[in-house]
């Protein structure tokens, strides 16, 4: 069952060779080839004997490709091309574990906060709905209040006009009585007192002179007499 021996770690450098003559970059004894090797921009490996002087790739024919000397220590991303794939997967696995742990940690933190604040959130939601309802009510009441104020203002205006009209009529009647105006205006509410020119005077008698105070008194006495009668 589990008596299968684990495969030895694979070193990809063991298989790196010239794409044209298949000369190995790492010799059987583990030392590097004495012939320089080149890595092309297009991702091919060629030995020094098979580079083209016109800067084309001898393996794929790509034109104007750049070359860099091949070495066991390379800069990324080229270093990744030569890394052992299983080891690379281990690294990827480690990176995955590292990143997921951090995200899970953050997720747990926010989940805890969510559970902690959920009741508060529900309460705030209810209060927000209530606030909205009250705001609507306030708006309605404001409108109603405004309409009532307008209504009241119109009524007050009518009353004031009515009062001033009444006052004017009384003043006119009084002045009419005092100055014996020849063209009296008829008033419905206040009875017109008899003016002096209605008196029948004997020949040679002049009508008596009324000043304004007397005229008011005579007007008032005439009114009171009338109300008694
Ligand atoms: Zn070669
Ligand atoms: Zn190429």
JSON list of C-alpha atoms and ligand atoms in Angstrom, two decimals:
[
{"chain": "A", "resi": 1, "resn": "UNK", "atom": "CA", "xyz": [0.00, 0.00, 0.00]},
{"chain": "A", "resi": 2, "resn": "UNK", "atom": "CA", "xyz": [2.14, 2.88, 1.26]},
{"chain": "A", "resi": 3, "resn": "UNK", "atom": "CA", "xyz": [5.45, 1.16, 0.49]},
{"chain": "A", "resi": 4, "resn": "UNK", "atom": "CA", "xyz": [5.91, 3.39, -2.59]},
{"chain": "A", "resi": 5, "resn": "UNK", "atom": "CA", "xyz": [9.12, 5.29, -1.91]},
{"chain": "A", "resi": 6, "resn": "UNK", "atom": "CA", "xyz": [8.87, 9.07, -2.17]},
{"chain": "A", "resi": 7, "resn": "UNK", "atom": "CA", "xyz": [10.32, 10.42, -5.41]},
{"chain": "A", "resi": 8, "resn": "UNK", "atom": "CA", "xyz": [13.57, 12.35, -4.91]},
{"chain": "A", "resi": 9, "resn": "UNK", "atom": "CA", "xyz": [13.26, 16.15, -5.16]},
{"chain": "A", "resi": 10, "resn": "UNK", "atom": "CA", "xyz": [13.33, 17.15, -8.77]},
{"chain": "A", "resi": 11, "resn": "UNK", "atom": "CA", "xyz": [15.96, 19.70, -9.76]},
{"chain": "A", "resi": 12, "resn": "UNK", "atom": "CA", "xyz": [14.92, 21.22, -13.06]},
{"chain": "A", "resi": 13, "resn": "UNK", "atom": "CA", "xyz": [18.47, 22.47, -13.75]},
{"chain": "A", "resi": 14, "resn": "UNK", "atom": "CA", "xyz": [19.35, 18.82, -14.43]},
{"chain": "A", "resi": 15, "resn": "UNK", "atom": "CA", "xyz": [17.31, 19.05, -17.66]},
{"chain": "A", "resi": 16, "resn": "UNK", "atom": "CA", "xyz": [18.32, 22.50, -18.94]},
{"chain": "A", "resi": 17, "resn": "UNK", "atom": "CA", "xyz": [20.01, 22.10, -22.34]},
{"chain": "A", "resi": 18, "resn": "UNK", "atom": "CA", "xyz": [20.71, 23.96, -25.57]},
{"chain": "A", "resi": 19, "resn": "UNK", "atom": "CA", "xyz": [17.61, 24.00, -27.77]},
{"chain": "A", "resi": 20, "resn": "UNK", "atom": "CA", "xyz": [19.72, 23.24, -30.87]},
{"chain": "A", "resi": 21, "resn": "UNK", "atom": "CA", "xyz": [22.52, 20.81, -29.90]},
{"chain": "A", "resi": 22, "resn": "UNK", "atom": "CA", "xyz": [21.05, 19.64, -26.53]},
{"chain": "A", "resi": 23, "resn": "UNK", "atom": "CA", "xyz": [24.27, 20.24, -24.65]},
{"chain": "A", "resi": 24, "resn": "UNK", "atom": "CA", "xyz": [23.51, 20.06, -20.93]},
{"chain": "A", "resi": 25, "resn": "UNK", "atom": "CA", "xyz": [23.94, 23.22, -18.85]},
{"chain": "A", "resi": 26, "resn": "UNK", "atom": "CA", "xyz": [24.69, 21.16, -15.68]},
{"chain": "A", "resi": 27, "resn": "UNK", "atom": "CA", "xyz": [27.05, 18.27, -16.20]},
{"chain": "A", "resi": 28, "resn": "UNK", "atom": "CA", "xyz": [26.59, 14.73, -14.78]},
{"chain": "A", "resi": 29, "resn": "UNK", "atom": "CA", "xyz": [28.92, 15.53, -11.84]},
{"chain": "A", "resi": 30, "resn": "UNK", "atom": "CA", "xyz": [26.84, 18.62, -10.96]},
{"chain": "A", "resi": 31, "resn": "UNK", "atom": "CA", "xyz": [29.28, 21.23, -12.28]},
{"chain": "A", "resi": 32, "resn": "UNK", "atom": "CA", "xyz": [28.23, 23.81, -14.87]},
{"chain": "A", "resi": 33, "resn": "UNK", "atom": "CA", "xyz": [29.15, 23.52, -18.53]},
{"chain": "A", "resi": 34, "resn": "UNK", "atom": "CA", "xyz": [32.30, 25.38, -19.52]},
{"chain": "A", "resi": 35, "resn": "UNK", "atom": "CA", "xyz": [30.43, 26.65, -22.60]},
{"chain": "A", "resi": 36, "resn": "UNK", "atom": "CA", "xyz": [28.43, 29.79, -21.77]},
{"chain": "A", "resi": 37, "resn": "UNK", "atom": "CA", "xyz": [24.66, 29.49, -22.16]},
{"chain": "A", "resi": 38, "resn": "UNK", "atom": "CA", "xyz": [22.15, 32.20, -23.03]},
{"chain": "A", "resi": 39, "resn": "UNK", "atom": "CA", "xyz": [18.53, 32.74, -22.12]},
{"chain": "A", "resi": 40, "resn": "UNK", "atom": "CA", "xyz": [16.52, 34.54, -24.79]},
{"chain": "A", "resi": 41, "resn": "UNK", "atom": "CA", "xyz": [13.78, 37.13, -24.31]},
{"chain": "A", "resi": 42, "resn": "UNK", "atom": "CA", "xyz": [11.38, 34.69, -26.04]},
{"chain": "A", "resi": 43, "resn": "UNK", "atom": "CA", "xyz": [12.07, 32.01, -23.40]},
{"chain": "A", "resi": 44, "resn": "UNK", "atom": "CA", "xyz": [14.59, 29.76, -25.11]},
{"chain": "A", "resi": 45, "resn": "UNK", "atom": "CA", "xyz": [17.98, 28.45, -23.98]},
{"chain": "A", "resi": 46, "resn": "UNK", "atom": "CA", "xyz": [20.90, 28.20, -26.39]},
{"chain": "A", "resi": 47, "resn": "UNK", "atom": "CA", "xyz": [24.57, 27.47, -25.94]},
{"chain": "A", "resi": 48, "resn": "UNK", "atom": "CA", "xyz": [27.20, 29.96, -27.03]},
{"chain": "A", "resi": 49, "resn": "UNK", "atom": "CA", "xyz": [27.80, 27.98, -30.24]},
{"chain": "A", "resi": 50, "resn": "UNK", "atom": "CA", "xyz": [24.21, 28.49, -31.40]},
{"chain": "A", "resi": 51, "resn": "UNK", "atom": "CA", "xyz": [23.47, 32.17, -30.90]},
{"chain": "A", "resi": 52, "resn": "UNK", "atom": "CA", "xyz": [22.75, 34.05, -34.12]},
{"chain": "A", "resi": 53, "resn": "UNK", "atom": "CA", "xyz": [24.86, 37.16, -34.85]},
{"chain": "A", "resi": 54, "resn": "UNK", "atom": "CA", "xyz": [21.77, 38.93, -36.32]},
{"chain": "A", "resi": 55, "resn": "UNK", "atom": "CA", "xyz": [19.99, 38.92, -32.88]},
{"chain": "A", "resi": 56, "resn": "UNK", "atom": "CA", "xyz": [17.39, 36.41, -34.01]},
{"chain": "A", "resi": 57, "resn": "UNK", "atom": "CA", "xyz": [16.46, 33.40, -31.86]},
{"chain": "A", "resi": 58, "resn": "UNK", "atom": "CA", "xyz": [18.03, 30.24, -33.31]},
{"chain": "A", "resi": 59, "resn": "UNK", "atom": "CA", "xyz": [15.25, 28.09, -31.85]},
{"chain": "A", "resi": 60, "resn": "UNK", "atom": "CA", "xyz": [12.04, 29.99, -32.74]},
{"chain": "A", "resi": 61, "resn": "UNK", "atom": "CA", "xyz": [13.36, 32.53, -35.26]},
{"chain": "A", "resi": 62, "resn": "UNK", "atom": "CA", "xyz": [12.12, 35.57, -33.31]},
{"chain": "A", "resi": 63, "resn": "UNK", "atom": "CA", "xyz": [13.78, 38.79, -34.53]},
{"chain": "A", "resi": 64, "resn": "UNK", "atom": "CA", "xyz": [15.68, 41.34, -32.44]},
{"chain": "A", "resi": 65, "resn": "UNK", "atom": "CA", "xyz": [15.49, 39.30, -29.24]},
{"chain": "A", "resi": 66, "resn": "UNK", "atom": "CA", "xyz": [17.57, 40.25, -26.23]},
{"chain": "A", "resi": 67, "resn": "UNK", "atom": "CA", "xyz": [19.85, 37.69, -24.54]},
{"chain": "A", "resi": 68, "resn": "UNK", "atom": "CA", "xyz": [21.02, 37.31, -20.97]},
{"chain": "A", "resi": 69, "resn": "UNK", "atom": "CA", "xyz": [23.72, 34.98, -19.64]},
{"chain": "A", "resi": 70, "resn": "UNK", "atom": "CA", "xyz": [22.17, 31.90, -18.05]},
{"chain": "A", "resi": 71, "resn": "UNK", "atom": "CA", "xyz": [23.08, 31.30, -14.40]},
{"chain": "A", "resi": 72, "resn": "UNK", "atom": "CA", "xyz": [21.58, 29.31, -11.52]},
{"chain": "A", "resi": 73, "resn": "UNK", "atom": "CA", "xyz": [20.75, 32.55, -9.71]},
{"chain": "A", "resi": 74, "resn": "UNK", "atom": "CA", "xyz": [18.36, 34.59, -11.82]},
{"chain": "A", "resi": 75, "resn": "UNK", "atom": "CA", "xyz": [16.08, 37.54, -11.18]},
{"chain": "A", "resi": 76, "resn": "UNK", "atom": "CA", "xyz": [12.32, 36.93, -11.13]},
{"chain": "A", "resi": 77, "resn": "UNK", "atom": "CA", "xyz": [10.35, 36.18, -13.18]},
{"chain": "A", "resi": 78, "resn": "UNK", "atom": "CA", "xyz": [13.05, 34.12, -15.01]},
{"chain": "A", "resi": 79, "resn": "UNK", "atom": "CA", "xyz": [14.06, 32.41, -11.74]},
{"chain": "A", "resi": 80, "resn": "UNK", "atom": "CA", "xyz": [10.50, 31.02, -11.47]},
{"chain": "A", "resi": 81, "resn": "UNK", "atom": "CA", "xyz": [10.82, 29.35, -14.90]},
{"chain": "A", "resi": 82, "resn": "UNK", "atom": "CA", "xyz": [13.60, 27.16, -13.50]},
{"chain": "A", "resi": 83, "resn": "UNK", "atom": "CA", "xyz": [12.17, 26.51, -10.05]},
{"chain": "A", "resi": 84, "resn": "UNK", "atom": "CA", "xyz": [10.95, 22.99, -9.28]},
{"chain": "A", "resi": 85, "resn": "UNK", "atom": "CA", "xyz": [7.21, 22.95, -10.02]},
{"chain": "A", "resi": 86, "resn": "UNK", "atom": "CA", "xyz": [6.26, 20.93, -6.89]},
{"chain": "A", "resi": 87, "resn": "UNK", "atom": "CA", "xyz": [8.33, 23.31, -4.75]},
{"chain": "A", "resi": 88, "resn": "UNK", "atom": "CA", "xyz": [6.67, 26.21, -6.56]},
{"chain": "A", "resi": 89, "resn": "UNK", "atom": "CA", "xyz": [3.29, 24.69, -5.68]},
{"chain": "A", "resi": 90, "resn": "UNK", "atom": "CA", "xyz": [4.41, 24.45, -2.05]},
{"chain": "A", "resi": 91, "resn": "UNK", "atom": "CA", "xyz": [5.27, 28.13, -2.16]},
{"chain": "A", "resi": 92, "resn": "UNK", "atom": "CA", "xyz": [1.92, 28.89, -3.77]},
{"chain": "A", "resi": 93, "resn": "UNK", "atom": "CA", "xyz": [0.22, 26.75, -1.11]},
{"chain": "A", "resi": 94, "resn": "UNK", "atom": "CA", "xyz": [2.04, 28.63, 1.63]},
{"chain": "A", "resi": 95, "resn": "UNK", "atom": "CA", "xyz": [1.11, 31.96, 0.08]},
{"chain": "A", "resi": 96, "resn": "UNK", "atom": "CA", "xyz": [-2.51, 30.81, -0.17]},
{"chain": "A", "resi": 97, "resn": "UNK", "atom": "CA", "xyz": [-2.56, 29.69, 3.47]},
{"chain": "A", "resi": 98, "resn": "UNK", "atom": "CA", "xyz": [-0.94, 32.94, 4.61]},
{"chain": "A", "resi": 99, "resn": "UNK", "atom": "CA", "xyz": [-3.36, 35.16, 2.67]},
{"chain": "A", "resi": 100, "resn": "UNK", "atom": "CA", "xyz": [-6.48, 33.16, 3.52]},
{"chain": "A", "resi": 101, "resn": "UNK", "atom": "CA", "xyz": [-5.58, 33.14, 7.22]},
{"chain": "A", "resi": 102, "resn": "UNK", "atom": "CA", "xyz": [-5.30, 36.90, 7.21]},
{"chain": "A", "resi": 103, "resn": "UNK", "atom": "CA", "xyz": [-8.61, 37.33, 5.38]},
{"chain": "A", "resi": 104, "resn": "UNK", "atom": "CA", "xyz": [-10.33, 34.76, 7.60]},
{"chain": "A", "resi": 105, "resn": "UNK", "atom": "CA", "xyz": [-9.03, 36.61, 10.65]},
{"chain": "A", "resi": 106, "resn": "UNK", "atom": "CA", "xyz": [-10.48, 39.87, 9.35]},
{"chain": "A", "resi": 107, "resn": "UNK", "atom": "CA", "xyz": [-13.72, 38.11, 8.41]},
{"chain": "A", "resi": 108, "resn": "UNK", "atom": "CA", "xyz": [-14.05, 36.65, 11.93]},
{"chain": "A", "resi": 109, "resn": "UNK", "atom": "CA", "xyz": [-13.45, 40.10, 13.41]},
{"chain": "A", "resi": 110, "resn": "UNK", "atom": "CA", "xyz": [-16.20, 41.72, 11.33]},
{"chain": "A", "resi": 111, "resn": "UNK", "atom": "CA", "xyz": [-18.55, 38.78, 11.90]},
{"chain": "A", "resi": 112, "resn": "UNK", "atom": "CA", "xyz": [-18.13, 39.22, 15.66]},
{"chain": "A", "resi": 113, "resn": "UNK", "atom": "CA", "xyz": [-18.75, 42.95, 15.33]},
{"chain": "A", "resi": 114, "resn": "UNK", "atom": "CA", "xyz": [-21.81, 42.26, 13.20]},
{"chain": "A", "resi": 115, "resn": "UNK", "atom": "CA", "xyz": [-23.28, 39.90, 15.83]},
{"chain": "A", "resi": 116, "resn": "UNK", "atom": "CA", "xyz": [-22.43, 42.44, 18.53]},
{"chain": "A", "resi": 117, "resn": "UNK", "atom": "CA", "xyz": [-24.07, 45.37, 16.74]},
{"chain": "A", "resi": 118, "resn": "UNK", "atom": "CA", "xyz": [-26.98, 43.55, 15.09]},
{"chain": "A", "resi": 119, "resn": "UNK", "atom": "CA", "xyz": [-29.49, 44.38, 17.87]},
{"chain": "A", "resi": 120, "resn": "UNK", "atom": "CA", "xyz": [-28.37, 48.01, 17.81]},
{"chain": "A", "resi": 121, "resn": "UNK", "atom": "CA", "xyz": [-28.73, 48.06, 14.05]},
{"chain": "A", "resi": 122, "resn": "UNK", "atom": "CA", "xyz": [-32.27, 46.66, 14.29]},
{"chain": "A", "resi": 123, "resn": "UNK", "atom": "CA", "xyz": [-33.18, 49.22, 16.93]},
{"chain": "A", "resi": 124, "resn": "UNK", "atom": "CA", "xyz": [-31.72, 52.08, 14.86]},
{"chain": "A", "resi": 125, "resn": "UNK", "atom": "CA", "xyz": [-33.64, 50.86, 11.84]},
{"chain": "A", "resi": 126, "resn": "UNK", "atom": "CA", "xyz": [-36.88, 50.99, 13.83]},
{"chain": "A", "resi": 127, "resn": "UNK", "atom": "CA", "xyz": [-36.01, 54.42, 15.21]},
{"chain": "A", "resi": 128, "resn": "UNK", "atom": "CA", "xyz": [-35.16, 55.65, 11.75]},
{"chain": "A", "resi": 129, "resn": "UNK", "atom": "CA", "xyz": [-38.55, 54.49, 10.48]},
{"chain": "A", "resi": 130, "resn": "UNK", "atom": "CA", "xyz": [-40.21, 56.22, 13.45]},
{"chain": "A", "resi": 131, "resn": "UNK", "atom": "CA", "xyz": [-38.24, 59.41, 12.79]},
{"chain": "A", "resi": 132, "resn": "UNK", "atom": "CA", "xyz": [-39.34, 59.33, 9.16]},
{"chain": "A", "resi": 133, "resn": "UNK", "atom": "CA", "xyz": [-42.95, 58.88, 10.24]},
{"chain": "A", "resi": 134, "resn": "UNK", "atom": "CA", "xyz": [-42.70, 61.78, 12.71]},
{"chain": "A", "resi": 135, "resn": "UNK", "atom": "CA", "xyz": [-41.00, 64.00, 10.15]},
{"chain": "A", "resi": 136, "resn": "UNK", "atom": "CA", "xyz": [-43.86, 63.38, 7.74]},
{"chain": "A", "resi": 137, "resn": "UNK", "atom": "CA", "xyz": [-46.32, 64.21, 10.50]},
{"chain": "A", "resi": 138, "resn": "UNK", "atom": "CA", "xyz": [-44.45, 67.43, 11.33]},
{"chain": "A", "resi": 139, "resn": "UNK", "atom": "CA", "xyz": [-44.54, 68.43, 7.67]},
{"chain": "A", "resi": 140, "resn": "UNK", "atom": "CA", "xyz": [-48.28, 67.79, 7.52]},
{"chain": "A", "resi": 141, "resn": "UNK", "atom": "CA", "xyz": [-48.85, 69.78, 10.72]},
{"chain": "A", "resi": 142, "resn": "UNK", "atom": "CA", "xyz": [-46.69, 72.64, 9.43]},
{"chain": "A", "resi": 143, "resn": "UNK", "atom": "CA", "xyz": [-48.78, 72.79, 6.27]},
{"chain": "A", "resi": 144, "resn": "UNK", "atom": "CA", "xyz": [-52.00, 72.69, 8.26]},
{"chain": "A", "resi": 145, "resn": "UNK", "atom": "CA", "xyz": [-50.69, 75.40, 10.59]},
{"chain": "A", "resi": 146, "resn": "UNK", "atom": "CA", "xyz": [-49.76, 77.58, 7.62]},
{"chain": "A", "resi": 147, "resn": "UNK", "atom": "CA", "xyz": [-53.21, 77.14, 6.09]},
{"chain": "A", "resi": 148, "resn": "UNK", "atom": "CA", "xyz": [-54.87, 78.00, 9.41]},
{"chain": "A", "resi": 149, "resn": "UNK", "atom": "CA", "xyz": [-52.70, 81.10, 9.78]},
{"chain": "A", "resi": 150, "resn": "UNK", "atom": "CA", "xyz": [-53.64, 82.25, 6.29]},
{"chain": "A", "resi": 151, "resn": "UNK", "atom": "CA", "xyz": [-57.31, 81.64, 7.04]},
{"chain": "A", "resi": 152, "resn": "UNK", "atom": "CA", "xyz": [-57.02, 83.57, 10.32]},
{"chain": "A", "resi": 153, "resn": "UNK", "atom": "CA", "xyz": [-55.20, 86.44, 8.62]},
{"chain": "A", "resi": 154, "resn": "UNK", "atom": "CA", "xyz": [-57.93, 86.77, 5.98]},
{"chain": "A", "resi": 155, "resn": "UNK", "atom": "CA", "xyz": [-60.66, 86.78, 8.66]},
{"chain": "A", "resi": 156, "resn": "UNK", "atom": "CA", "xyz": [-58.82, 89.39, 10.76]},
{"chain": "A", "resi": 157, "resn": "UNK", "atom": "CA", "xyz": [-58.43, 91.56, 7.68]},
{"chain": "A", "resi": 158, "resn": "UNK", "atom": "CA", "xyz": [-62.21, 91.37, 7.02]},
{"chain": "A", "resi": 159, "resn": "UNK", "atom": "CA", "xyz": [-63.02, 92.28, 10.59]},
{"chain": "A", "resi": 160, "resn": "UNK", "atom": "CA", "xyz": [-60.65, 95.25, 10.56]},
{"chain": "A", "resi": 161, "resn": "UNK", "atom": "CA", "xyz": [-62.17, 96.53, 7.31]},
{"chain": "A", "resi": 162, "resn": "UNK", "atom": "CA", "xyz": [-65.64, 96.10, 8.79]},
{"chain": "A", "resi": 163, "resn": "UNK", "atom": "CA", "xyz": [-64.73, 98.09, 11.94]},
{"chain": "A", "resi": 164, "resn": "UNK", "atom": "CA", "xyz": [-63.10, 100.94, 10.03]},
{"chain": "A", "resi": 165, "resn": "UNK", "atom": "CA", "xyz": [-66.16, 101.17, 7.74]},
{"chain": "A", "resi": 166, "resn": "UNK", "atom": "CA", "xyz": [-68.49, 101.43, 10.73]},
{"chain": "A", "resi": 167, "resn": "UNK", "atom": "CA", "xyz": [-66.32, 104.13, 12.33]},
{"chain": "A", "resi": 168, "resn": "UNK", "atom": "CA", "xyz": [-66.28, 106.15, 9.10]},
{"chain": "A", "resi": 169, "resn": "UNK", "atom": "CA", "xyz": [-70.04, 106.00, 8.80]},
{"chain": "A", "resi": 170, "resn": "UNK", "atom": "CA", "xyz": [-70.54, 107.32, 12.35]},
{"chain": "A", "resi": 171, "resn": "UNK", "atom": "CA", "xyz": [-68.08, 110.18, 11.73]},
{"chain": "A", "resi": 172, "resn": "UNK", "atom": "CA", "xyz": [-69.85, 111.11, 8.53]},
{"chain": "A", "resi": 173, "resn": "UNK", "atom": "CA", "xyz": [-73.22, 111.14, 10.26]},
{"chain": "A", "resi": 174, "resn": "UNK", "atom": "CA", "xyz": [-71.92, 113.38, 13.05]},
{"chain": "A", "resi": 175, "resn": "UNK", "atom": "CA", "xyz": [-70.37, 115.87, 10.65]},
{"chain": "A", "resi": 176, "resn": "UNK", "atom": "CA", "xyz": [-73.54, 115.84, 8.61]},
{"chain": "A", "resi": 177, "resn": "UNK", "atom": "CA", "xyz": [-75.59, 116.77, 11.68]},
{"chain": "A", "resi": 178, "resn": "UNK", "atom": "CA", "xyz": [-73.21, 119.62, 12.63]},
{"chain": "A", "resi": 179, "resn": "UNK", "atom": "CA", "xyz": [-72.75, 121.23, 9.23]},
{"chain": "A", "resi": 180, "resn": "UNK", "atom": "CA", "xyz": [-76.21, 120.86, 7.77]},
{"chain": "A", "resi": 181, "resn": "UNK", "atom": "CA", "xyz": [-75.01, 119.23, 4.62]},
{"chain": "A", "resi": 182, "resn": "UNK", "atom": "CA", "xyz": [-77.49, 119.77, 1.86]},
{"chain": "A", "resi": 183, "resn": "UNK", "atom": "CA", "xyz": [-77.07, 116.34, 0.33]},
{"chain": "A", "resi": 184, "resn": "UNK", "atom": "CA", "xyz": [-77.32, 113.77, 3.13]},
{"chain": "A", "resi": 185, "resn": "UNK", "atom": "CA", "xyz": [-76.17, 110.26, 2.41]},
{"chain": "A", "resi": 186, "resn": "UNK", "atom": "CA", "xyz": [-78.52, 107.59, 3.57]},
{"chain": "A", "resi": 187, "resn": "UNK", "atom": "CA", "xyz": [-77.18, 105.18, 6.18]},
{"chain": "A", "resi": 188, "resn": "UNK", "atom": "CA", "xyz": [-78.96, 102.01, 6.99]},
{"chain": "A", "resi": 189, "resn": "UNK", "atom": "CA", "xyz": [-77.51, 101.22, 10.42]},
{"chain": "A", "resi": 190, "resn": "UNK", "atom": "CA", "xyz": [-77.51, 104.64, 12.15]},
{"chain": "A", "resi": 191, "resn": "UNK", "atom": "CA", "xyz": [-80.73, 106.68, 12.09]},
{"chain": "A", "resi": 192, "resn": "UNK", "atom": "CA", "xyz": [-80.23, 110.19, 10.75]},
{"chain": "A", "resi": 193, "resn": "UNK", "atom": "CA", "xyz": [-81.18, 112.80, 13.36]},
{"chain": "A", "resi": 194, "resn": "UNK", "atom": "CA", "xyz": [-83.43, 115.62, 12.25]},
{"chain": "A", "resi": 195, "resn": "UNK", "atom": "CA", "xyz": [-81.34, 118.56, 11.16]},
{"chain": "A", "resi": 196, "resn": "UNK", "atom": "CA", "xyz": [-82.19, 122.13, 12.16]},
{"chain": "A", "resi": 197, "resn": "UNK", "atom": "CA", "xyz": [-83.28, 122.94, 8.61]},
{"chain": "A", "resi": 198, "resn": "UNK", "atom": "CA", "xyz": [-86.22, 120.64, 9.15]},
{"chain": "A", "resi": 199, "resn": "UNK", "atom": "CA", "xyz": [-87.55, 122.96, 11.90]},
{"chain": "A", "resi": 200, "resn": "UNK", "atom": "CA", "xyz": [-90.34, 125.26, 10.99]},
{"chain": "A", "resi": 201, "resn": "UNK", "atom": "CA", "xyz": [-89.19, 128.67, 12.16]},
{"chain": "A", "resi": 202, "resn": "UNK", "atom": "CA", "xyz": [-91.42, 131.69, 12.61]},
{"chain": "A", "resi": 203, "resn": "UNK", "atom": "CA", "xyz": [-90.66, 134.55, 10.20]},
{"chain": "A", "resi": 204, "resn": "UNK", "atom": "CA", "xyz": [-87.71, 136.71, 11.34]},
{"chain": "A", "resi": 205, "resn": "UNK", "atom": "CA", "xyz": [-86.10, 133.88, 13.40]},
{"chain": "A", "resi": 206, "resn": "UNK", "atom": "CA", "xyz": [-82.74, 132.48, 12.42]},
{"chain": "A", "resi": 207, "resn": "UNK", "atom": "CA", "xyz": [-81.93, 128.82, 12.86]},
{"chain": "A", "resi": 208, "resn": "UNK", "atom": "CA", "xyz": [-79.76, 128.18, 15.98]},
{"chain": "A", "resi": 209, "resn": "UNK", "atom": "CA", "xyz": [-76.03, 127.63, 15.51]},
{"chain": "A", "resi": 210, "resn": "UNK", "atom": "CA", "xyz": [-74.68, 124.20, 16.53]},
{"chain": "A", "resi": 211, "resn": "UNK", "atom": "CA", "xyz": [-71.05, 123.59, 17.21]},
{"chain": "A", "resi": 212, "resn": "UNK", "atom": "CA", "xyz": [-69.70, 120.10, 16.75]},
{"chain": "A", "resi": 213, "resn": "UNK", "atom": "CA", "xyz": [-69.86, 119.17, 20.47]},
{"chain": "A", "resi": 214, "resn": "UNK", "atom": "CA", "xyz": [-73.47, 120.28, 20.70]},
{"chain": "A", "resi": 215, "resn": "UNK", "atom": "CA", "xyz": [-74.25, 118.44, 17.53]},
{"chain": "A", "resi": 216, "resn": "UNK", "atom": "CA", "xyz": [-72.86, 115.20, 18.99]},
{"chain": "A", "resi": 217, "resn": "UNK", "atom": "CA", "xyz": [-74.88, 115.78, 22.19]},
{"chain": "A", "resi": 218, "resn": "UNK", "atom": "CA", "xyz": [-78.00, 116.51, 20.23]},
{"chain": "A", "resi": 219, "resn": "UNK", "atom": "CA", "xyz": [-77.30, 113.48, 18.08]},
{"chain": "A", "resi": 220, "resn": "UNK", "atom": "CA", "xyz": [-76.84, 111.32, 21.16]},
{"chain": "A", "resi": 221, "resn": "UNK", "atom": "CA", "xyz": [-79.92, 112.68, 22.92]},
{"chain": "A", "resi": 222, "resn": "UNK", "atom": "CA", "xyz": [-81.92, 112.22, 19.76]},
{"chain": "A", "resi": 223, "resn": "UNK", "atom": "CA", "xyz": [-80.72, 108.63, 19.57]},
{"chain": "A", "resi": 224, "resn": "UNK", "atom": "CA", "xyz": [-81.46, 107.93, 23.23]},
{"chain": "A", "resi": 225, "resn": "UNK", "atom": "CA", "xyz": [-84.89, 109.54, 22.96]},
{"chain": "A", "resi": 226, "resn": "UNK", "atom": "CA", "xyz": [-85.59, 107.43, 19.96]},
{"chain": "A", "resi": 227, "resn": "UNK", "atom": "CA", "xyz": [-84.44, 104.26, 21.72]},
{"chain": "A", "resi": 228, "resn": "UNK", "atom": "CA", "xyz": [-86.64, 105.10, 24.74]},
{"chain": "A", "resi": 229, "resn": "UNK", "atom": "CA", "xyz": [-89.58, 105.81, 22.46]},
{"chain": "B", "resi": 1, "resn": "LIG", "atom": "ZN1", "xyz": [23.93, 24.42, -28.80]},
{"chain": "B", "resi": 2, "resn": "LIG", "atom": "ZN1", "xyz": [13.00, 31.84, -29.31]}
]
